[in-house]
């Protein structure tokens, strides 16, 4: 095998054997349009290792039952596995207690939970919520809905041409009207890793709680909620090599205790009469109805899988891929990378002056390469840079330098065709 940049190859080889790891992912072997799949759409969702698929299969073939309800054997087994998954999540992000780990359907639901529960209780007319210009729609729309309802204001941290938030402008937005700051940890469109620790410190000096949208962080970086001291953190299982339909809301216990329930229904109650209802303790107060039991157990398995490789090693592997891809993409005439922050995760958005991203995406698809094209659910970023869309290659723990070469070669062909 020959690569265009041998030092990068050596660096990658020393971290872990990516070719061995790829064996764990059956889907990576499939052919797409007679070409071997080159999956570079990991920011949208990641592929699942056999270990997670086996866990799901085992759950449905030998454990399937409803949880927290039955006295029968299977219900006990399923409940134990579900609660064990919660402890795995707690340890993975270093929360203090499993009471702080709430299972949701994903990042979107986690943020909506906070907006409905914390937001409805604490945000009043004239109050302000701060978000940034690089938020996913999931971290814009729930706050917009809340602000409209409460006659509160949404304040936006501007970003510079490199895709970094302008910190001085952020500090100027903080006032005694600010009641919450909700920011993305790693941008799904630009790859920017935001200075969340500094944001939290500045917020806490003013007694303002902070929510981190960690949808694109937990899979790329070590995340320690106690070190960060964030008040809420939201992420999705499917971006962490786990199943879809399962996600996490972390919240500090005292804050969650003070919040009213989000949804009403089974499991979240302690006692119900027609006159009144008392609510279950944390975390069950926020888990109304039958949870995605298999999804939670599958997420626990995905966390085991990621931990078995080591999130630090994954970060180094992906960092080397990012460096290599950034260098090699410079060879493609007319290609401009959107998002050149100093601290970046392995996401590369790019544009051409004369070729629409959808045409790029379609062409790459014919080469067996999966990238995402469009606004990536971050339309305000597109407005900031005055572009309709980008093409986005996003890397995961199983991607290789060869796949970067496949992408670059295909893009060079695109230029010839258009
Ligand atoms: N971004 C992407 O292609 P859900 O859909 O709830 O699992 O995650 C929403 C979400 C929230 N925040 C960020 C930073 C995200 O990247 C996403 C999901 C995918 O970029 C699908 S739009």
Short mmCIF file of C-alpha atoms and ligand atoms in Angstrom, two decimals:
data_model
loop_
_atom_site.label_atom_id
_atom_site.label_comp_id
_atom_site.label_asym_id
_atom_site.label_seq_id
_atom_site.Cartn_x
_atom_site.Cartn_y
_atom_site.Cartn_z
CA UNK A 1 0.00 0.00 0.00
CA UNK A 2 1.37 3.45 -0.79
CA UNK A 3 0.08 6.64 0.65
CA UNK A 4 0.69 10.21 -0.36
CA UNK A 5 1.97 11.14 3.11
CA UNK A 6 4.04 8.44 4.77
CA UNK A 7 4.62 10.21 8.15
CA UNK A 8 0.86 10.42 8.69
CA UNK A 9 0.59 6.69 7.94
CA UNK A 10 3.24 5.86 10.51
CA UNK A 11 1.54 8.06 13.08
CA UNK A 12 -1.79 6.37 12.52
CA UNK A 13 -0.40 2.85 12.60
CA UNK A 14 1.12 3.42 16.00
CA UNK A 15 -2.22 4.33 17.60
CA UNK A 16 -4.28 1.25 16.83
CA UNK A 17 -4.78 -1.30 14.11
CA UNK A 18 -7.63 0.33 12.22
CA UNK A 19 -7.83 -2.56 9.74
CA UNK A 20 -8.48 -4.96 12.65
CA UNK A 21 -11.09 -2.62 14.04
CA UNK A 22 -12.86 -2.41 10.67
CA UNK A 23 -13.46 -6.16 10.91
CA UNK A 24 -15.88 -5.38 13.78
CA UNK A 25 -18.15 -3.40 11.44
CA UNK A 26 -19.95 -5.71 8.99
CA UNK A 27 -21.46 -2.87 6.96
CA UNK A 28 -18.02 -1.58 5.97
CA UNK A 29 -17.63 -4.63 3.76
CA UNK A 30 -20.66 -3.98 1.58
CA UNK A 31 -20.41 -2.77 -1.99
CA UNK A 32 -22.16 0.41 -3.03
CA UNK A 33 -22.60 0.74 -6.79
CA UNK A 34 -20.01 -2.01 -7.18
CA UNK A 35 -17.45 -0.05 -5.14
CA UNK A 36 -16.40 -0.77 -1.57
CA UNK A 37 -18.35 1.53 0.71
CA UNK A 38 -16.33 4.57 1.76
CA UNK A 39 -18.40 5.85 4.66
CA UNK A 40 -17.61 9.47 5.47
CA UNK A 41 -20.94 10.53 6.95
CA UNK A 42 -20.22 9.79 10.59
CA UNK A 43 -21.49 13.14 11.84
CA UNK A 44 -24.94 12.12 10.60
CA UNK A 45 -24.72 8.69 12.19
CA UNK A 46 -22.03 6.13 12.89
CA UNK A 47 -21.97 2.46 11.88
CA UNK A 48 -22.45 -0.20 14.55
CA UNK A 49 -19.89 -2.82 15.59
CA UNK A 50 -20.84 -6.49 15.75
CA UNK A 51 -20.63 -6.28 19.56
CA UNK A 52 -23.54 -3.80 19.64
CA UNK A 53 -25.53 -5.81 17.09
CA UNK A 54 -24.99 -8.93 19.20
CA UNK A 55 -26.16 -7.12 22.32
CA UNK A 56 -29.38 -6.04 20.59
CA UNK A 57 -29.93 -9.57 19.31
CA UNK A 58 -29.26 -11.04 22.75
CA UNK A 59 -31.66 -8.61 24.37
CA UNK A 60 -34.52 -9.51 22.03
CA UNK A 61 -33.80 -13.24 21.99
CA UNK A 62 -33.25 -13.79 25.71
CA UNK A 63 -34.19 -10.77 27.81
CA UNK A 64 -37.06 -8.89 26.18
CA UNK A 65 -39.45 -7.66 28.85
CA UNK A 66 -40.76 -4.40 30.26
CA UNK A 67 -38.69 -2.81 33.02
CA UNK A 68 -39.34 -1.43 36.52
CA UNK A 69 -42.76 -3.09 36.50
CA UNK A 70 -42.81 -6.86 36.59
CA UNK A 71 -42.07 -9.25 39.43
CA UNK A 72 -41.26 -11.97 36.92
CA UNK A 73 -37.77 -13.18 36.06
CA UNK A 74 -37.39 -11.59 32.63
CA UNK A 75 -38.51 -8.20 33.86
CA UNK A 76 -35.83 -8.34 36.54
CA UNK A 77 -33.15 -9.28 34.00
CA UNK A 78 -34.16 -6.50 31.60
CA UNK A 79 -34.36 -3.95 34.45
CA UNK A 80 -30.89 -4.90 35.67
CA UNK A 81 -29.41 -4.63 32.15
CA UNK A 82 -31.12 -1.26 31.59
CA UNK A 83 -29.88 0.16 34.89
CA UNK A 84 -26.41 -1.25 34.25
CA UNK A 85 -26.38 0.70 30.96
CA UNK A 86 -27.21 3.86 32.93
CA UNK A 87 -24.18 3.24 35.16
CA UNK A 88 -22.00 2.77 32.06
CA UNK A 89 -23.16 6.16 30.76
CA UNK A 90 -22.55 7.72 34.19
CA UNK A 91 -19.00 6.39 34.25
CA UNK A 92 -18.37 7.31 30.61
CA UNK A 93 -19.05 11.01 31.23
CA UNK A 94 -17.99 10.89 34.90
CA UNK A 95 -21.28 12.05 36.36
CA UNK A 96 -21.54 11.97 40.16
CA UNK A 97 -24.64 9.81 40.31
CA UNK A 98 -26.82 7.69 38.02
CA UNK A 99 -29.70 9.92 39.15
CA UNK A 100 -28.18 12.51 36.82
CA UNK A 101 -28.49 10.29 33.73
CA UNK A 102 -31.83 10.46 31.91
CA UNK A 103 -32.55 8.27 28.91
CA UNK A 104 -34.21 10.17 26.07
CA UNK A 105 -34.64 9.55 22.33
CA UNK A 106 -31.60 11.64 21.47
CA UNK A 107 -29.95 15.04 21.68
CA UNK A 108 -33.02 16.76 20.26
CA UNK A 109 -35.34 15.36 22.90
CA UNK A 110 -32.81 16.08 25.66
CA UNK A 111 -32.64 19.77 24.74
CA UNK A 112 -36.42 19.97 24.38
CA UNK A 113 -36.77 18.41 27.83
CA UNK A 114 -34.67 21.20 29.35
CA UNK A 115 -36.52 23.89 27.38
CA UNK A 116 -39.93 22.58 28.48
CA UNK A 117 -39.10 21.80 32.08
CA UNK A 118 -36.27 24.10 33.23
CA UNK A 119 -37.22 26.75 30.67
CA UNK A 120 -40.93 26.99 31.42
CA UNK A 121 -40.19 27.23 35.13
CA UNK A 122 -37.29 29.66 35.08
CA UNK A 123 -37.57 31.89 32.01
CA UNK A 124 -39.75 34.97 32.40
CA UNK A 125 -40.68 37.94 30.22
CA UNK A 126 -37.61 40.02 29.36
CA UNK A 127 -35.13 37.25 30.25
CA UNK A 128 -32.40 36.25 27.80
CA UNK A 129 -30.98 32.94 26.60
CA UNK A 130 -27.60 32.87 24.84
CA UNK A 131 -26.76 30.45 22.03
CA UNK A 132 -24.16 30.72 19.25
CA UNK A 133 -24.28 31.27 15.51
CA UNK A 134 -23.07 27.68 14.94
CA UNK A 135 -25.91 25.79 16.64
CA UNK A 136 -27.73 22.83 15.17
CA UNK A 137 -31.46 23.55 14.72
CA UNK A 138 -32.03 21.30 17.77
CA UNK A 139 -30.31 23.93 19.89
CA UNK A 140 -32.10 26.88 18.29
CA UNK A 141 -35.74 26.01 17.74
CA UNK A 142 -36.60 24.77 21.28
CA UNK A 143 -35.28 28.08 22.69
CA UNK A 144 -37.07 30.11 20.03
CA UNK A 145 -40.35 28.39 20.91
CA UNK A 146 -39.72 29.05 24.60
CA UNK A 147 -38.75 32.69 24.03
CA UNK A 148 -41.87 33.28 21.92
CA UNK A 149 -44.05 31.78 24.64
CA UNK A 150 -42.39 33.70 27.48
CA UNK A 151 -41.60 36.95 25.63
CA UNK A 152 -37.92 36.32 26.32
CA UNK A 153 -35.00 37.07 23.97
CA UNK A 154 -32.54 34.82 22.19
CA UNK A 155 -29.04 36.32 21.99
CA UNK A 156 -26.55 34.99 19.47
CA UNK A 157 -22.76 34.71 19.94
CA UNK A 158 -21.21 35.71 16.59
CA UNK A 159 -18.53 33.61 14.87
CA UNK A 160 -15.54 34.74 12.83
CA UNK A 161 -14.47 33.71 9.33
CA UNK A 162 -12.58 30.67 10.66
CA UNK A 163 -15.68 29.38 12.41
CA UNK A 164 -14.65 30.29 15.96
CA UNK A 165 -16.93 32.04 18.40
CA UNK A 166 -15.88 35.60 19.17
CA UNK A 167 -15.26 35.27 22.90
CA UNK A 168 -15.20 38.99 23.73
CA UNK A 169 -18.57 39.41 22.07
CA UNK A 170 -19.87 36.44 24.06
CA UNK A 171 -18.78 38.12 27.31
CA UNK A 172 -20.55 41.32 26.27
CA UNK A 173 -23.83 39.41 25.79
CA UNK A 174 -23.90 38.26 29.42
CA UNK A 175 -26.10 40.40 31.64
CA UNK A 176 -28.33 40.06 34.66
CA UNK A 177 -31.12 39.16 32.22
CA UNK A 178 -29.25 36.04 31.03
CA UNK A 179 -30.92 32.94 32.47
CA UNK A 180 -29.30 30.16 30.41
CA UNK A 181 -26.45 29.61 27.97
CA UNK A 182 -26.79 26.70 25.57
CA UNK A 183 -23.93 26.01 23.18
CA UNK A 184 -22.64 23.29 20.92
CA UNK A 185 -19.42 21.65 22.15
CA UNK A 186 -18.29 20.51 18.67
CA UNK A 187 -19.93 21.95 15.55
CA UNK A 188 -21.37 19.35 13.17
CA UNK A 189 -20.89 21.64 10.16
CA UNK A 190 -17.57 23.34 10.86
CA UNK A 191 -15.87 20.87 13.18
CA UNK A 192 -15.01 23.68 15.61
CA UNK A 193 -14.30 22.54 19.16
CA UNK A 194 -15.63 25.38 21.26
CA UNK A 195 -13.88 26.66 24.43
CA UNK A 196 -16.70 25.31 26.57
CA UNK A 197 -14.71 25.26 29.80
CA UNK A 198 -14.10 29.02 29.52
CA UNK A 199 -17.72 29.61 28.52
CA UNK A 200 -18.90 27.71 31.61
CA UNK A 201 -16.49 29.58 33.90
CA UNK A 202 -17.69 32.95 32.60
CA UNK A 203 -21.32 31.86 32.94
CA UNK A 204 -20.91 30.53 36.47
CA UNK A 205 -19.27 33.76 37.63
CA UNK A 206 -22.67 35.22 36.86
CA UNK A 207 -24.65 32.26 38.27
CA UNK A 208 -25.90 31.27 34.82
CA UNK A 209 -26.37 27.56 34.06
CA UNK A 210 -24.90 26.10 30.87
CA UNK A 211 -26.19 23.36 28.60
CA UNK A 212 -23.72 21.67 26.25
CA UNK A 213 -24.92 20.06 23.03
CA UNK A 214 -22.42 17.19 22.99
CA UNK A 215 -23.91 15.31 20.02
CA UNK A 216 -20.60 15.57 18.16
CA UNK A 217 -18.27 15.44 21.17
CA UNK A 218 -18.71 12.25 23.16
CA UNK A 219 -17.66 10.20 20.12
CA UNK A 220 -14.53 12.24 19.45
CA UNK A 221 -13.20 13.55 22.78
CA UNK A 222 -13.03 12.51 26.41
CA UNK A 223 -15.94 14.27 28.14
CA UNK A 224 -15.95 14.69 31.92
CA UNK A 225 -19.01 16.56 33.16
CA UNK A 226 -17.51 17.15 36.62
CA UNK A 227 -14.34 18.68 35.19
CA UNK A 228 -16.33 20.77 32.74
CA UNK A 229 -18.81 21.66 35.48
CA UNK A 230 -21.60 21.94 32.88
CA UNK A 231 -25.14 21.98 34.24
CA UNK A 232 -26.68 19.97 31.41
CA UNK A 233 -25.18 17.88 28.63
CA UNK A 234 -27.06 16.23 25.77
CA UNK A 235 -26.01 13.54 23.31
CA UNK A 236 -27.31 10.77 21.04
CA UNK A 237 -26.42 7.08 21.10
CA UNK A 238 -26.37 6.68 17.32
CA UNK A 239 -23.40 9.01 16.88
CA UNK A 240 -21.47 6.97 19.44
CA UNK A 241 -21.65 3.65 17.52
CA UNK A 242 -24.88 2.78 19.35
CA UNK A 243 -28.49 2.41 18.19
CA UNK A 244 -30.81 5.16 16.99
CA UNK A 245 -33.69 6.33 19.17
CA UNK A 246 -31.70 6.50 22.38
CA UNK A 247 -29.95 9.50 23.88
CA UNK A 248 -28.90 11.06 27.13
CA UNK A 249 -29.64 14.12 29.12
CA UNK A 250 -27.14 14.67 31.92
CA UNK A 251 -28.19 17.24 34.51
CA UNK A 252 -26.76 18.19 37.89
CA UNK A 253 -28.85 16.45 40.51
CA UNK A 254 -29.91 19.57 42.40
CA UNK A 255 -31.06 21.25 39.20
CA UNK A 256 -32.97 18.19 37.99
CA UNK A 257 -34.58 17.91 41.44
CA UNK A 258 -35.87 21.46 41.13
CA UNK A 259 -37.39 20.90 37.68
CA UNK A 260 -40.99 19.82 37.01
CA UNK A 261 -41.60 16.69 34.88
CA UNK A 262 -41.44 16.98 31.09
CA UNK A 263 -43.94 14.32 30.03
CA UNK A 264 -46.56 12.57 32.13
CA UNK A 265 -47.30 8.85 32.06
CA UNK A 266 -46.24 5.50 33.45
CA UNK A 267 -43.01 5.04 35.43
CA UNK A 268 -42.53 8.74 36.19
CA UNK A 269 -45.10 8.73 38.99
CA UNK A 270 -45.03 7.77 42.63
CA UNK A 271 -48.79 7.93 43.31
CA UNK A 272 -51.72 8.90 41.10
CA UNK A 273 -55.24 9.80 42.19
CA UNK A 274 -57.76 11.85 40.23
CA UNK A 275 -57.05 14.72 42.59
CA UNK A 276 -53.27 14.75 42.36
CA UNK A 277 -50.10 12.95 41.29
CA UNK A 278 -46.80 12.72 43.09
CA UNK A 279 -43.72 12.03 41.03
CA UNK A 280 -41.09 9.34 41.06
CA UNK A 281 -37.53 10.09 42.17
CA UNK A 282 -34.68 10.92 39.78
CA UNK A 283 -34.00 9.90 37.10
CA UNK A 284 -37.38 8.19 36.57
CA UNK A 285 -39.30 11.46 37.01
CA UNK A 286 -38.15 12.33 33.49
CA UNK A 287 -38.67 8.92 31.86
CA UNK A 288 -42.40 8.67 31.19
CA UNK A 289 -43.67 5.58 29.40
CA UNK A 290 -41.81 2.48 28.27
CA UNK A 291 -38.24 3.46 27.46
CA UNK A 292 -36.20 2.29 24.49
CA UNK A 293 -34.90 -0.58 26.60
CA UNK A 294 -32.95 -2.34 23.85
CA UNK A 295 -31.54 1.01 22.73
CA UNK A 296 -30.26 1.85 26.21
CA UNK A 297 -28.64 -1.57 26.61
CA UNK A 298 -27.19 -1.23 23.10
CA UNK A 299 -25.78 2.17 24.02
CA UNK A 300 -24.14 0.59 27.07
CA UNK A 301 -22.54 -1.94 24.75
CA UNK A 302 -21.35 0.83 22.40
CA UNK A 303 -19.75 2.60 25.35
CA UNK A 304 -17.97 -0.64 26.29
CA UNK A 305 -16.77 -0.91 22.71
CA UNK A 306 -15.46 2.67 22.55
CA UNK A 307 -13.85 2.27 25.98
CA UNK A 308 -12.12 -0.93 24.84
CA UNK A 309 -10.30 1.10 22.16
CA UNK A 310 -9.95 4.23 24.30
CA UNK A 311 -11.51 7.59 23.50
CA UNK A 312 -8.06 9.22 23.80
CA UNK A 313 -6.71 6.94 21.09
CA UNK A 314 -9.77 7.56 18.92
CA UNK A 315 -9.17 11.32 19.27
CA UNK A 316 -5.55 10.91 18.15
CA UNK A 317 -6.51 8.63 15.23
CA UNK A 318 -9.17 11.04 14.02
CA UNK A 319 -6.84 14.01 14.51
CA UNK A 320 -4.31 12.37 12.18
CA UNK A 321 -7.07 11.71 9.63
CA UNK A 322 -8.16 15.33 9.86
CA UNK A 323 -4.62 16.62 9.28
CA UNK A 324 -4.07 14.28 6.36
CA UNK A 325 -7.42 15.06 4.74
CA UNK A 326 -7.00 18.83 5.22
CA UNK A 327 -3.59 18.66 3.52
CA UNK A 328 -4.68 16.44 0.67
CA UNK A 329 -7.87 18.37 -0.09
CA UNK A 330 -5.66 21.38 -0.89
CA UNK A 331 -4.66 19.48 -4.04
CA UNK A 332 -8.20 19.73 -5.41
CA UNK A 333 -8.46 22.85 -7.61
CA UNK A 334 -11.16 25.32 -6.51
CA UNK A 335 -12.00 23.53 -3.26
CA UNK A 336 -12.40 25.74 -0.19
CA UNK A 337 -12.76 24.38 3.32
CA UNK A 338 -15.41 26.03 5.48
CA UNK A 339 -14.34 26.02 9.11
CA UNK A 340 -10.67 26.47 9.89
CA UNK A 341 -10.78 26.73 13.66
CA UNK A 342 -7.58 26.10 15.60
CA UNK A 343 -9.25 23.33 17.56
CA UNK A 344 -11.19 21.11 15.21
CA UNK A 345 -12.68 17.66 15.21
CA UNK A 346 -12.57 15.39 12.15
CA UNK A 347 -15.29 17.11 10.15
CA UNK A 348 -14.51 18.87 6.88
CA UNK A 349 -17.10 20.99 5.12
CA UNK A 350 -16.10 22.15 1.68
CA UNK A 351 -17.44 24.16 -1.22
CA UNK A 352 -16.60 24.90 -4.85
CA UNK A 353 -17.42 28.17 -6.54
CA UNK A 354 -19.18 26.68 -9.54
CA UNK A 355 -20.40 23.27 -8.45
CA UNK A 356 -23.43 22.76 -6.25
CA UNK A 357 -22.79 20.51 -3.22
CA UNK A 358 -25.68 18.23 -4.24
CA UNK A 359 -23.94 17.52 -7.56
CA UNK A 360 -20.76 16.73 -5.62
CA UNK A 361 -22.66 14.41 -3.30
CA UNK A 362 -24.34 12.60 -6.20
CA UNK A 363 -21.05 12.18 -8.04
CA UNK A 364 -19.30 10.86 -4.93
CA UNK A 365 -22.17 8.46 -4.32
CA UNK A 366 -21.49 6.88 -7.72
CA UNK A 367 -17.95 6.29 -6.48
CA UNK A 368 -19.28 4.51 -3.38
CA UNK A 369 -18.48 7.47 -1.13
CA UNK A 370 -21.05 8.60 1.44
CA UNK A 371 -20.82 12.26 2.42
CA UNK A 372 -23.57 14.61 3.50
CA UNK A 373 -24.52 17.63 1.42
CA UNK A 374 -26.86 20.44 2.41
CA UNK A 375 -27.15 22.80 5.35
CA UNK A 376 -26.59 20.04 7.94
CA UNK A 377 -29.47 21.43 10.05
CA UNK A 378 -27.41 24.57 10.65
CA UNK A 379 -29.01 27.08 8.30
CA UNK A 380 -27.75 30.13 10.28
CA UNK A 381 -24.18 28.99 9.55
CA UNK A 382 -24.96 28.96 5.83
CA UNK A 383 -26.46 32.45 6.19
CA UNK A 384 -23.33 33.62 8.08
CA UNK A 385 -21.09 32.60 5.17
CA UNK A 386 -23.64 33.46 2.51
CA UNK A 387 -23.72 30.01 0.93
CA UNK A 388 -26.63 27.65 0.30
CA UNK A 389 -24.96 24.45 1.41
CA UNK A 390 -21.71 22.52 1.77
CA UNK A 391 -20.44 19.01 1.18
CA UNK A 392 -19.24 17.44 4.41
CA UNK A 393 -16.87 14.55 4.99
CA UNK A 394 -16.93 13.43 8.62
CA UNK A 395 -14.67 10.75 10.01
CA UNK A 396 -15.05 8.05 12.62
CA UNK A 397 -12.83 5.65 14.51
CA UNK A 398 -12.73 3.15 11.60
CA UNK A 399 -11.81 5.49 8.75
CA UNK A 400 -8.47 5.14 7.03
CA UNK A 401 -6.00 7.23 5.09
CA UNK A 402 -6.85 5.20 2.02
CA UNK A 403 -10.39 6.45 2.28
CA UNK A 404 -9.10 10.02 2.32
CA UNK A 405 -7.22 9.20 -0.88
CA UNK A 406 -10.38 7.72 -2.41
CA UNK A 407 -12.25 10.94 -1.58
CA UNK A 408 -9.52 13.22 -2.97
CA UNK A 409 -9.19 11.19 -6.19
CA UNK A 410 -12.96 11.25 -6.71
CA UNK A 411 -13.08 15.02 -6.14
CA UNK A 412 -10.36 15.50 -8.73
CA UNK A 413 -12.55 13.54 -11.16
CA UNK A 414 -15.49 15.79 -10.27
CA UNK A 415 -13.46 18.81 -11.36
CA UNK A 416 -12.71 17.16 -14.70
CA UNK A 417 -16.39 16.37 -15.31
CA UNK A 418 -17.79 19.79 -14.39
N1 LIG B 1 -26.62 16.13 13.47
C1 LIG B 1 -25.74 15.76 11.24
O1 LIG B 1 -25.74 15.22 10.13
P1 LIG B 1 -30.36 13.90 17.00
O2 LIG B 1 -31.01 14.02 15.66
O3 LIG B 1 -31.32 14.30 18.10
O4 LIG B 1 -29.71 12.60 17.22
O5 LIG B 1 -29.15 14.95 17.02
C2 LIG B 1 -29.39 16.30 16.73
C3 LIG B 1 -28.10 17.05 16.71
C4 LIG B 1 -27.89 18.02 17.67
N2 LIG B 1 -26.73 18.70 17.75
C5 LIG B 1 -25.74 18.47 16.88
C6 LIG B 1 -24.46 19.23 17.02
C7 LIG B 1 -25.90 17.53 15.87
O6 LIG B 1 -24.89 17.31 15.01
C8 LIG B 1 -27.11 16.81 15.76
C9 LIG B 1 -27.33 15.84 14.65
C10 LIG B 1 -26.67 15.24 12.32
O7 LIG B 1 -24.99 16.69 11.49
C11 LIG B 1 -28.05 15.02 11.79
S1 LIG B 1 -28.88 16.52 11.40
#
